[in-house]
């Protein structure tokens, strides 16, 4: 007992969130003489860049998930805790979970963002977003139910609405979703139906800015548009969605307002910070931006709280460029690694120069053979870009969990054009599709709607 | 138009249910000049013998599922319909779906069984069964939540309840579940936790008869018991479960009544016929047995209705032995094929001798290296039996969908002892584990319970 008291207790690092930022911080702290606790609501890390492949039936959730405990099992200084942080107390240096408190010496907050409907939360019912495994399975359910319902529908107008897919938002997720659904409709499912021609499906990608993939170079936006059009996607830029209701999307291009009846509307447009942003602001006086992200110092800490760090999508880091760093996995990884290194230096009473993001480039996949790559010094697209995309993603997946199975699954899907993960599952899947008052995703209030089935 | 009327319309076969019986009937009818409609509530065929591997985190649902449309896409005479049959009319020769009627000339009913709590439906809340993908994901959630909650629990008694797994029923499913959970606790998860030693988990397999795997030869029951005991499972035969409530299992062995506190109780004990059994009985006067199965003629038809067939688990076929054929996949496959062949013969005004099941043997897997095989002429167990089990299952999986990925996944799991599909998902997964009033699977009514957490 006396020894226990005399022995200096190790520096306690609490990490909230097991996404790219939190997990890379934890991994980097594995060899540092600190005591790490990683808290996440889920028991797995999700490789979010491939979530659209779950939503479109190529991969299973487990293919892109790694159990946090397994990833960190060799880090003997690290505990994983499944739980949710509901408050923090910077004076007492503790975080509050639902049934316990946890003290920290350094705190890393990496709870990311969720999708945002820009104040129109009522749209979420009609246009699900893509952030969690459950989101992806719900998208998958809706996409495949749409084809099943179209097959049963005899009214041509209603059938057209079942075969219309609107994707709102032309960033990487929107582009990848549109490309994957186009392949599904125009290739994979072609021979599987008897009453409908899946090639009649209409896939509409809407983007508010004047081009797809706004953060990329202009020439790649053009390439992406061309590739999608070749796949059969209708790309509409400078188009703002003004309403989503009752399976009707209302949009505005310039002064022209149009409506389209669509049973499947997918949201890939906006994000806002997770609740931890507001909690941090309230408890530490940290500034948050319009999207709720926490504005951080050059070393990713919060002003006046040098031992509280924010990394990943939740952080607004604006010290490198005029605008904040983008909310992508490489930024989160490097931020997590930086904070881990900084904590290590501080233990030796040293410090580090400010964080500096090294941009290795951007990637987006468009279809079976097409992608766009922007490495800064070189930009390319097409099959070579697709191969690059495959290997970069496999490389990072393998780092976690040796997910060679994904590579094999892709190889198999590539050659056969099959999709194994086309299951319609979940509570609602048990309802028969295309029956009055049976589906949960058309509004039962307006039965005069042309697309009500 | 005149031609269309003059042309004789083809013989219409309606198949209800896309399990082994219905799917094999449909496959066999692909080259027969009939018009086939396969109706299923789900859009996929489920390879049920491997469902326990989803429940225990080795495989993903998509790994053991094949989209019905994809499996049957080459059968140009076959339509797949996602829907539920709610009634049949033998006079009009039609089945009623929720929003349409469908006429048949021959009807094949293959809707199988669901699990049964022998009239104690209130047990289902505490002890989920294993028939659907959703069931498997719910079992998976409970199993992995139990370890997470134990890790957080400080009260030793409550922790013990979280680490106690009771499997009710010593048939193939119960044996396979017990073996898989033992491997999980005693090997896979060993290094992943910090506060608990997963090797302290207690896995209890309860069977009412005097031995495990009652339908198998006695020597294999003994082998199975030994193998499970070596894995660390406590096997208790001649034990009847008399109550399941409030995370307490009450059981009776002879005159001795005992109770055990367990947070995870899995039901592998009984089945009863699906609703179509009763509908058939009501509409055709067919006899049903105690489990609700339809008693069929030697050609698998219903008395006085030679064009209505029942195949698979829903059928009680007692013409070969004194007791009905067991509810296993090979029986269903052969029955489906027989009925398809009979329909083909009848088109040519011929018939077939009565159905005769050819028993190729029985298999059950116990753990990473152990299984029991009973081919009738030869019985063996251990590693060779395990290899046999692997190849028999892969062979049948491949027949559907070239699921080579499953083989690779197994190879990977085998060598690394890893389990990739350990995700805790679903609505309830978002609740933090081990918190008062947060879990959905302990009764909140009796807060005095020793195991209430």
Tab-separated table of N, CA and C in Angstrom, chain A residues 121-225:
chain	number	residue	atom	x	y	z
A	121	UNK	N	-34.744	19.299	-40.266
A	121	UNK	CA	-34.640	17.944	-39.749
A	121	UNK	C	-35.770	17.039	-40.217
A	122	UNK	N	-36.870	17.656	-40.624
A	122	UNK	CA	-37.997	16.853	-41.104
A	122	UNK	C	-37.659	16.125	-42.418
A	123	UNK	N	-36.577	16.554	-43.080
A	123	UNK	CA	-36.178	15.853	-44.314
A	123	UNK	C	-35.557	14.483	-44.032
A	124	UNK	N	-35.065	14.322	-42.810
A	124	UNK	CA	-34.295	13.099	-42.513
A	124	UNK	C	-35.127	11.842	-42.742
A	125	UNK	N	-36.418	11.936	-42.520
A	125	UNK	CA	-37.303	10.790	-42.703
A	125	UNK	C	-37.310	10.306	-44.158
A	126	UNK	N	-37.221	11.272	-45.072
A	126	UNK	CA	-37.313	10.942	-46.497
A	126	UNK	C	-35.941	10.748	-47.140
A	127	UNK	N	-34.935	11.373	-46.559
A	127	UNK	CA	-33.613	11.361	-47.186
A	127	UNK	C	-32.556	11.009	-46.150
A	128	UNK	N	-32.343	9.710	-45.896
A	128	UNK	CA	-31.376	9.327	-44.875
A	128	UNK	C	-29.951	9.692	-45.289
A	129	UNK	N	-29.130	9.979	-44.290
A	129	UNK	CA	-27.718	10.271	-44.534
A	129	UNK	C	-26.865	9.028	-44.325
A	130	UNK	N	-25.553	9.197	-44.373
A	130	UNK	CA	-24.659	8.036	-44.358
A	130	UNK	C	-23.491	8.282	-43.412
A	131	UNK	N	-23.711	7.986	-42.126
A	131	UNK	CA	-22.619	8.154	-41.160
A	131	UNK	C	-22.347	6.881	-40.372
A	132	UNK	N	-23.390	6.113	-40.080
A	132	UNK	CA	-23.228	4.913	-39.248
A	132	UNK	C	-23.537	3.645	-40.052
A	133	UNK	N	-23.185	2.513	-39.470
A	133	UNK	CA	-23.539	1.221	-40.064
A	133	UNK	C	-25.044	1.112	-40.244
A	134	UNK	N	-25.791	1.571	-39.253
A	134	UNK	CA	-27.254	1.501	-39.334
A	134	UNK	C	-27.763	2.366	-40.494
A	135	UNK	N	-27.149	3.554	-40.670
A	135	UNK	CA	-27.507	4.400	-41.817
A	135	UNK	C	-27.310	3.639	-43.123
A	136	UNK	N	-26.154	2.986	-43.237
A	136	UNK	CA	-25.824	2.288	-44.477
A	136	UNK	C	-26.816	1.159	-44.749
A	137	UNK	N	-27.193	0.425	-43.693
A	137	UNK	CA	-28.139	-0.672	-43.878
A	137	UNK	C	-29.522	-0.141	-44.246
A	138	UNK	N	-29.860	1.031	-43.708
A	138	UNK	CA	-31.140	1.642	-44.052
A	138	UNK	C	-31.122	2.092	-45.517
A	139	UNK	N	-30.028	2.698	-45.970
A	139	UNK	CA	-29.919	3.056	-47.395
A	139	UNK	C	-30.017	1.813	-48.263
A	140	UNK	N	-29.292	0.759	-47.886
A	140	UNK	CA	-29.301	-0.487	-48.649
A	140	UNK	C	-30.720	-1.038	-48.733
A	141	UNK	N	-31.423	-1.011	-47.589
A	141	UNK	CA	-32.800	-1.498	-47.565
A	141	UNK	C	-33.650	-0.715	-48.553
A	142	UNK	N	-33.544	0.624	-48.507
A	142	UNK	CA	-34.387	1.446	-49.376
A	142	UNK	C	-34.067	1.224	-50.850
A	143	UNK	N	-32.782	1.142	-51.177
A	143	UNK	CA	-32.394	0.968	-52.580
A	143	UNK	C	-32.954	-0.342	-53.125
A	144	UNK	N	-32.773	-1.444	-52.378
A	144	UNK	CA	-33.205	-2.730	-52.915
A	144	UNK	C	-34.716	-2.921	-52.822
A	145	UNK	N	-35.337	-2.335	-51.798
A	145	UNK	CA	-36.804	-2.359	-51.728
A	145	UNK	C	-37.391	-1.623	-52.929
A	146	UNK	N	-36.744	-0.546	-53.366
A	146	UNK	CA	-37.266	0.235	-54.494
A	146	UNK	C	-37.387	-0.635	-55.742
A	147	UNK	N	-36.360	-1.428	-56.023
A	147	UNK	CA	-36.439	-2.303	-57.201
A	147	UNK	C	-37.520	-3.368	-57.025
A	148	UNK	N	-37.617	-3.933	-55.804
A	148	UNK	CA	-38.647	-4.944	-55.549
A	148	UNK	C	-40.046	-4.360	-55.729
A	149	UNK	N	-40.250	-3.148	-55.220
A	149	UNK	CA	-41.568	-2.522	-55.304
A	149	UNK	C	-41.890	-2.163	-56.752
A	150	UNK	N	-40.890	-1.697	-57.493
A	150	UNK	CA	-41.108	-1.367	-58.902
A	150	UNK	C	-41.536	-2.611	-59.678
A	151	UNK	N	-40.912	-3.742	-59.346
A	151	UNK	CA	-41.235	-5.008	-60.019
A	151	UNK	C	-42.713	-5.372	-59.823
A	152	UNK	N	-43.265	-5.015	-58.666
A	152	UNK	CA	-44.653	-5.366	-58.368
A	152	UNK	C	-45.649	-4.306	-58.832
A	153	UNK	N	-45.162	-3.090	-59.093
A	153	UNK	CA	-46.056	-1.977	-59.375
A	153	UNK	C	-46.555	-2.036	-60.821
A	154	UNK	N	-47.861	-1.792	-60.997
A	154	UNK	CA	-48.403	-1.829	-62.352
A	154	UNK	C	-48.626	-0.433	-62.917
A	155	UNK	N	-48.827	0.549	-62.047
A	155	UNK	CA	-49.024	1.928	-62.496
A	155	UNK	C	-47.688	2.500	-62.978
A	156	UNK	N	-47.616	2.928	-64.264
A	156	UNK	CA	-46.315	3.359	-64.807
A	156	UNK	C	-45.715	4.562	-64.080
A	157	UNK	N	-46.586	5.465	-63.623
A	157	UNK	CA	-46.070	6.655	-62.959
A	157	UNK	C	-45.441	6.301	-61.602
A	158	UNK	N	-46.157	5.456	-60.853
A	158	UNK	CA	-45.634	5.027	-59.561
A	158	UNK	C	-44.360	4.212	-59.738
A	159	UNK	N	-44.368	3.387	-60.780
A	159	UNK	CA	-43.180	2.590	-61.049
A	159	UNK	C	-41.981	3.488	-61.323
A	160	UNK	N	-42.233	4.565	-62.074
A	160	UNK	CA	-41.153	5.502	-62.380
A	160	UNK	C	-40.594	6.121	-61.092
A	161	UNK	N	-41.494	6.444	-60.156
A	161	UNK	CA	-41.032	7.022	-58.885
A	161	UNK	C	-40.181	6.023	-58.091
A	162	UNK	N	-40.565	4.725	-58.146
A	162	UNK	CA	-39.747	3.710	-57.470
A	162	UNK	C	-38.376	3.586	-58.120
A	163	UNK	N	-38.326	3.840	-59.413
A	163	UNK	CA	-37.051	3.683	-60.134
A	163	UNK	C	-36.291	5.000	-60.251
A	164	UNK	N	-36.682	6.009	-59.473
A	164	UNK	CA	-35.948	7.279	-59.486
A	164	UNK	C	-35.166	7.428	-58.186
A	165	UNK	N	-33.877	7.662	-58.336
A	165	UNK	CA	-32.983	7.793	-57.192
A	165	UNK	C	-32.360	9.188	-57.223
A	166	UNK	N	-32.602	9.966	-56.175
A	166	UNK	CA	-32.035	11.317	-56.123
A	166	UNK	C	-30.971	11.345	-55.029
A	167	UNK	N	-29.778	11.753	-55.391
A	167	UNK	CA	-28.703	11.883	-54.401
A	167	UNK	C	-28.422	13.368	-54.234
A	168	UNK	N	-28.569	13.851	-53.007
A	168	UNK	CA	-28.397	15.277	-52.746
A	168	UNK	C	-26.980	15.514	-52.221
A	169	UNK	N	-26.173	16.229	-52.995
A	169	UNK	CA	-24.811	16.533	-52.569
A	169	UNK	C	-23.773	15.874	-53.455
A	170	UNK	N	-22.939	16.683	-54.103
A	170	UNK	CA	-21.975	16.169	-55.074
A	170	UNK	C	-20.550	16.108	-54.559
A	171	UNK	N	-20.397	15.897	-53.249
A	171	UNK	CA	-19.065	15.638	-52.704
A	171	UNK	C	-18.673	14.188	-52.961
A	172	UNK	N	-17.569	13.720	-52.369
A	172	UNK	CA	-17.135	12.343	-52.604
A	172	UNK	C	-18.222	11.305	-52.314
A	173	UNK	N	-18.936	11.436	-51.187
A	173	UNK	CA	-19.966	10.444	-50.856
A	173	UNK	C	-21.065	10.418	-51.910
A	174	UNK	N	-21.546	11.601	-52.320
A	174	UNK	CA	-22.602	11.668	-53.329
A	174	UNK	C	-22.152	11.073	-54.657
A	175	UNK	N	-20.943	11.420	-55.062
A	175	UNK	CA	-20.402	10.911	-56.327
A	175	UNK	C	-20.273	9.393	-56.272
A	176	UNK	N	-19.756	8.884	-55.163
A	176	UNK	CA	-19.551	7.441	-55.049
A	176	UNK	C	-20.879	6.691	-54.982
A	177	UNK	N	-21.844	7.242	-54.251
A	177	UNK	CA	-23.170	6.622	-54.186
A	177	UNK	C	-23.821	6.579	-55.569
A	178	UNK	N	-23.779	7.715	-56.278
A	178	UNK	CA	-24.415	7.780	-57.602
A	178	UNK	C	-23.785	6.766	-58.547
A	179	UNK	N	-22.463	6.682	-58.545
A	179	UNK	CA	-21.777	5.723	-59.413
A	179	UNK	C	-22.152	4.292	-59.078
A	180	UNK	N	-22.215	3.979	-57.785
A	180	UNK	CA	-22.520	2.610	-57.366
A	180	UNK	C	-23.960	2.233	-57.708
A	181	UNK	N	-24.890	3.163	-57.547
A	181	UNK	CA	-26.295	2.851	-57.867
A	181	UNK	C	-26.465	2.690	-59.375
A	182	UNK	N	-25.732	3.489	-60.143
A	182	UNK	CA	-25.793	3.356	-61.599
A	182	UNK	C	-25.328	1.966	-62.026
A	183	UNK	N	-24.237	1.491	-61.464
A	183	UNK	CA	-23.756	0.143	-61.798
A	183	UNK	C	-24.758	-0.912	-61.429
A	184	UNK	N	-25.383	-0.711	-60.272
A	184	UNK	CA	-26.379	-1.639	-59.780
A	184	UNK	C	-27.522	-1.742	-60.798
A	185	UNK	N	-28.075	-0.587	-61.163
A	185	UNK	CA	-29.268	-0.566	-62.018
A	185	UNK	C	-28.935	-0.989	-63.442
A	186	UNK	N	-27.825	-0.503	-63.961
A	186	UNK	CA	-27.558	-0.688	-65.387
A	186	UNK	C	-26.758	-1.943	-65.681
A	187	UNK	N	-26.236	-2.596	-64.634
A	187	UNK	CA	-25.422	-3.781	-64.898
A	187	UNK	C	-25.782	-4.945	-63.966
A	188	UNK	N	-25.534	-4.787	-62.671
A	188	UNK	CA	-25.701	-5.917	-61.744
A	188	UNK	C	-27.102	-6.530	-61.767
A	189	UNK	N	-28.126	-5.687	-61.681
A	189	UNK	CA	-29.489	-6.199	-61.494
A	189	UNK	C	-30.219	-6.493	-62.804
A	190	UNK	N	-29.563	-6.169	-63.905
A	190	UNK	CA	-30.239	-6.187	-65.201
A	190	UNK	C	-31.022	-7.474	-65.491
A	191	UNK	N	-30.418	-8.615	-65.198
A	191	UNK	CA	-31.055	-9.885	-65.563
A	191	UNK	C	-31.940	-10.456	-64.469
A	192	UNK	N	-32.067	-9.752	-63.346
A	192	UNK	CA	-32.728	-10.350	-62.193
A	192	UNK	C	-34.220	-10.075	-62.123
A	193	UNK	N	-34.710	-9.133	-62.925
A	193	UNK	CA	-36.129	-8.794	-62.835
A	193	UNK	C	-36.852	-9.194	-64.119
A	194	UNK	N	-38.160	-9.414	-63.996
A	194	UNK	CA	-38.942	-9.878	-65.141
A	194	UNK	C	-39.910	-8.805	-65.639
A	195	UNK	N	-40.481	-8.018	-64.704
A	195	UNK	CA	-41.490	-7.037	-65.102
A	195	UNK	C	-40.893	-5.676	-65.419
A	196	UNK	N	-39.778	-5.341	-64.800
A	196	UNK	CA	-39.176	-4.029	-65.046
A	196	UNK	C	-37.844	-4.194	-65.764
A	197	UNK	N	-37.461	-3.105	-66.469
A	197	UNK	CA	-36.118	-3.035	-67.013
A	197	UNK	C	-35.354	-2.086	-66.092
A	198	UNK	N	-34.444	-2.646	-65.298
A	198	UNK	CA	-33.753	-1.804	-64.316
A	198	UNK	C	-32.953	-0.702	-65.005
A	199	UNK	N	-32.657	-0.886	-66.279
A	199	UNK	CA	-31.914	0.143	-67.008
A	199	UNK	C	-32.742	1.408	-67.205
A	200	UNK	N	-34.033	1.318	-66.928
A	200	UNK	CA	-34.875	2.518	-67.018
A	200	UNK	C	-34.764	3.396	-65.775
A	201	UNK	N	-34.037	2.934	-64.786
A	201	UNK	CA	-33.885	3.726	-63.557
A	201	UNK	C	-33.246	5.067	-63.884
A	202	UNK	N	-33.692	6.098	-63.167
A	202	UNK	CA	-33.130	7.431	-63.326
A	202	UNK	C	-32.343	7.760	-62.066
A	203	UNK	N	-31.089	8.120	-62.242
A	203	UNK	CA	-30.242	8.453	-61.095
A	203	UNK	C	-29.804	9.903	-61.244
A	204	UNK	N	-30.226	10.709	-60.280
A	204	UNK	CA	-30.038	12.152	-60.368
A	204	UNK	C	-29.127	12.602	-59.229
A	205	UNK	N	-28.020	13.234	-59.589
A	205	UNK	CA	-27.084	13.738	-58.578
A	205	UNK	C	-27.151	15.260	-58.554
A	206	UNK	N	-27.547	15.810	-57.414
A	206	UNK	CA	-27.742	17.258	-57.298
A	206	UNK	C	-26.620	17.906	-56.477
A	207	UNK	N	-26.068	18.986	-57.009
A	207	UNK	CA	-25.007	19.706	-56.290
A	207	UNK	C	-25.299	21.202	-56.353
A	208	UNK	N	-25.172	21.867	-55.207
A	208	UNK	CA	-25.475	23.290	-55.139
A	208	UNK	C	-24.423	24.180	-55.797
A	209	UNK	N	-23.150	23.776	-55.702
A	209	UNK	CA	-22.068	24.560	-56.302
A	209	UNK	C	-22.073	24.368	-57.820
A	210	UNK	N	-21.113	25.020	-58.483
A	210	UNK	CA	-21.116	24.954	-59.948
A	210	UNK	C	-20.415	23.722	-60.493
A	211	UNK	N	-19.885	22.858	-59.613
A	211	UNK	CA	-19.242	21.633	-60.091
A	211	UNK	C	-19.232	20.569	-58.994
A	212	UNK	N	-19.078	19.295	-59.430
A	212	UNK	CA	-18.977	18.200	-58.469
A	212	UNK	C	-17.642	18.302	-57.734
A	213	UNK	N	-17.522	17.613	-56.616
A	213	UNK	CA	-16.272	17.550	-55.850
A	213	UNK	C	-15.610	18.917	-55.705
A	214	UNK	N	-16.322	19.874	-55.140
A	214	UNK	CA	-15.784	21.234	-55.050
A	214	UNK	C	-14.359	21.338	-54.472
A	215	UNK	N	-13.959	20.487	-53.506
A	215	UNK	CA	-12.602	20.705	-52.978
A	215	UNK	C	-11.499	20.276	-53.938
A	216	UNK	N	-11.822	19.542	-54.982
A	216	UNK	CA	-10.808	19.013	-55.901
A	216	UNK	C	-10.487	20.034	-56.985
A	217	UNK	N	-9.458	19.727	-57.778
A	217	UNK	CA	-9.123	20.567	-58.926
A	217	UNK	C	-10.256	20.508	-59.956
A	218	UNK	N	-10.420	21.621	-60.694
A	218	UNK	CA	-11.523	21.728	-61.653
A	218	UNK	C	-11.510	20.605	-62.687
A	219	UNK	N	-10.316	20.257	-63.180
A	219	UNK	CA	-10.267	19.240	-64.234
A	219	UNK	C	-10.776	17.884	-63.732
A	220	UNK	N	-10.582	17.594	-62.443
A	220	UNK	CA	-11.081	16.328	-61.915
A	220	UNK	C	-12.593	16.368	-61.730
A	221	UNK	N	-13.118	17.539	-61.394
A	221	UNK	CA	-14.576	17.676	-61.334
A	221	UNK	C	-15.175	17.358	-62.697
A	222	UNK	N	-14.543	17.876	-63.731
A	222	UNK	CA	-15.019	17.617	-65.091
A	222	UNK	C	-14.957	16.131	-65.413
A	223	UNK	N	-13.819	15.516	-65.083
A	223	UNK	CA	-13.656	14.071	-65.324
A	223	UNK	C	-14.725	13.275	-64.580
A	224	UNK	N	-14.970	13.656	-63.331
A	224	UNK	CA	-15.973	12.940	-62.540
A	224	UNK	C	-17.346	13.057	-63.193
A	225	UNK	N	-17.681	14.268	-63.634
A	225	UNK	CA	-18.977	14.479	-64.286
A	225	UNK	C	-19.095	13.610	-65.535
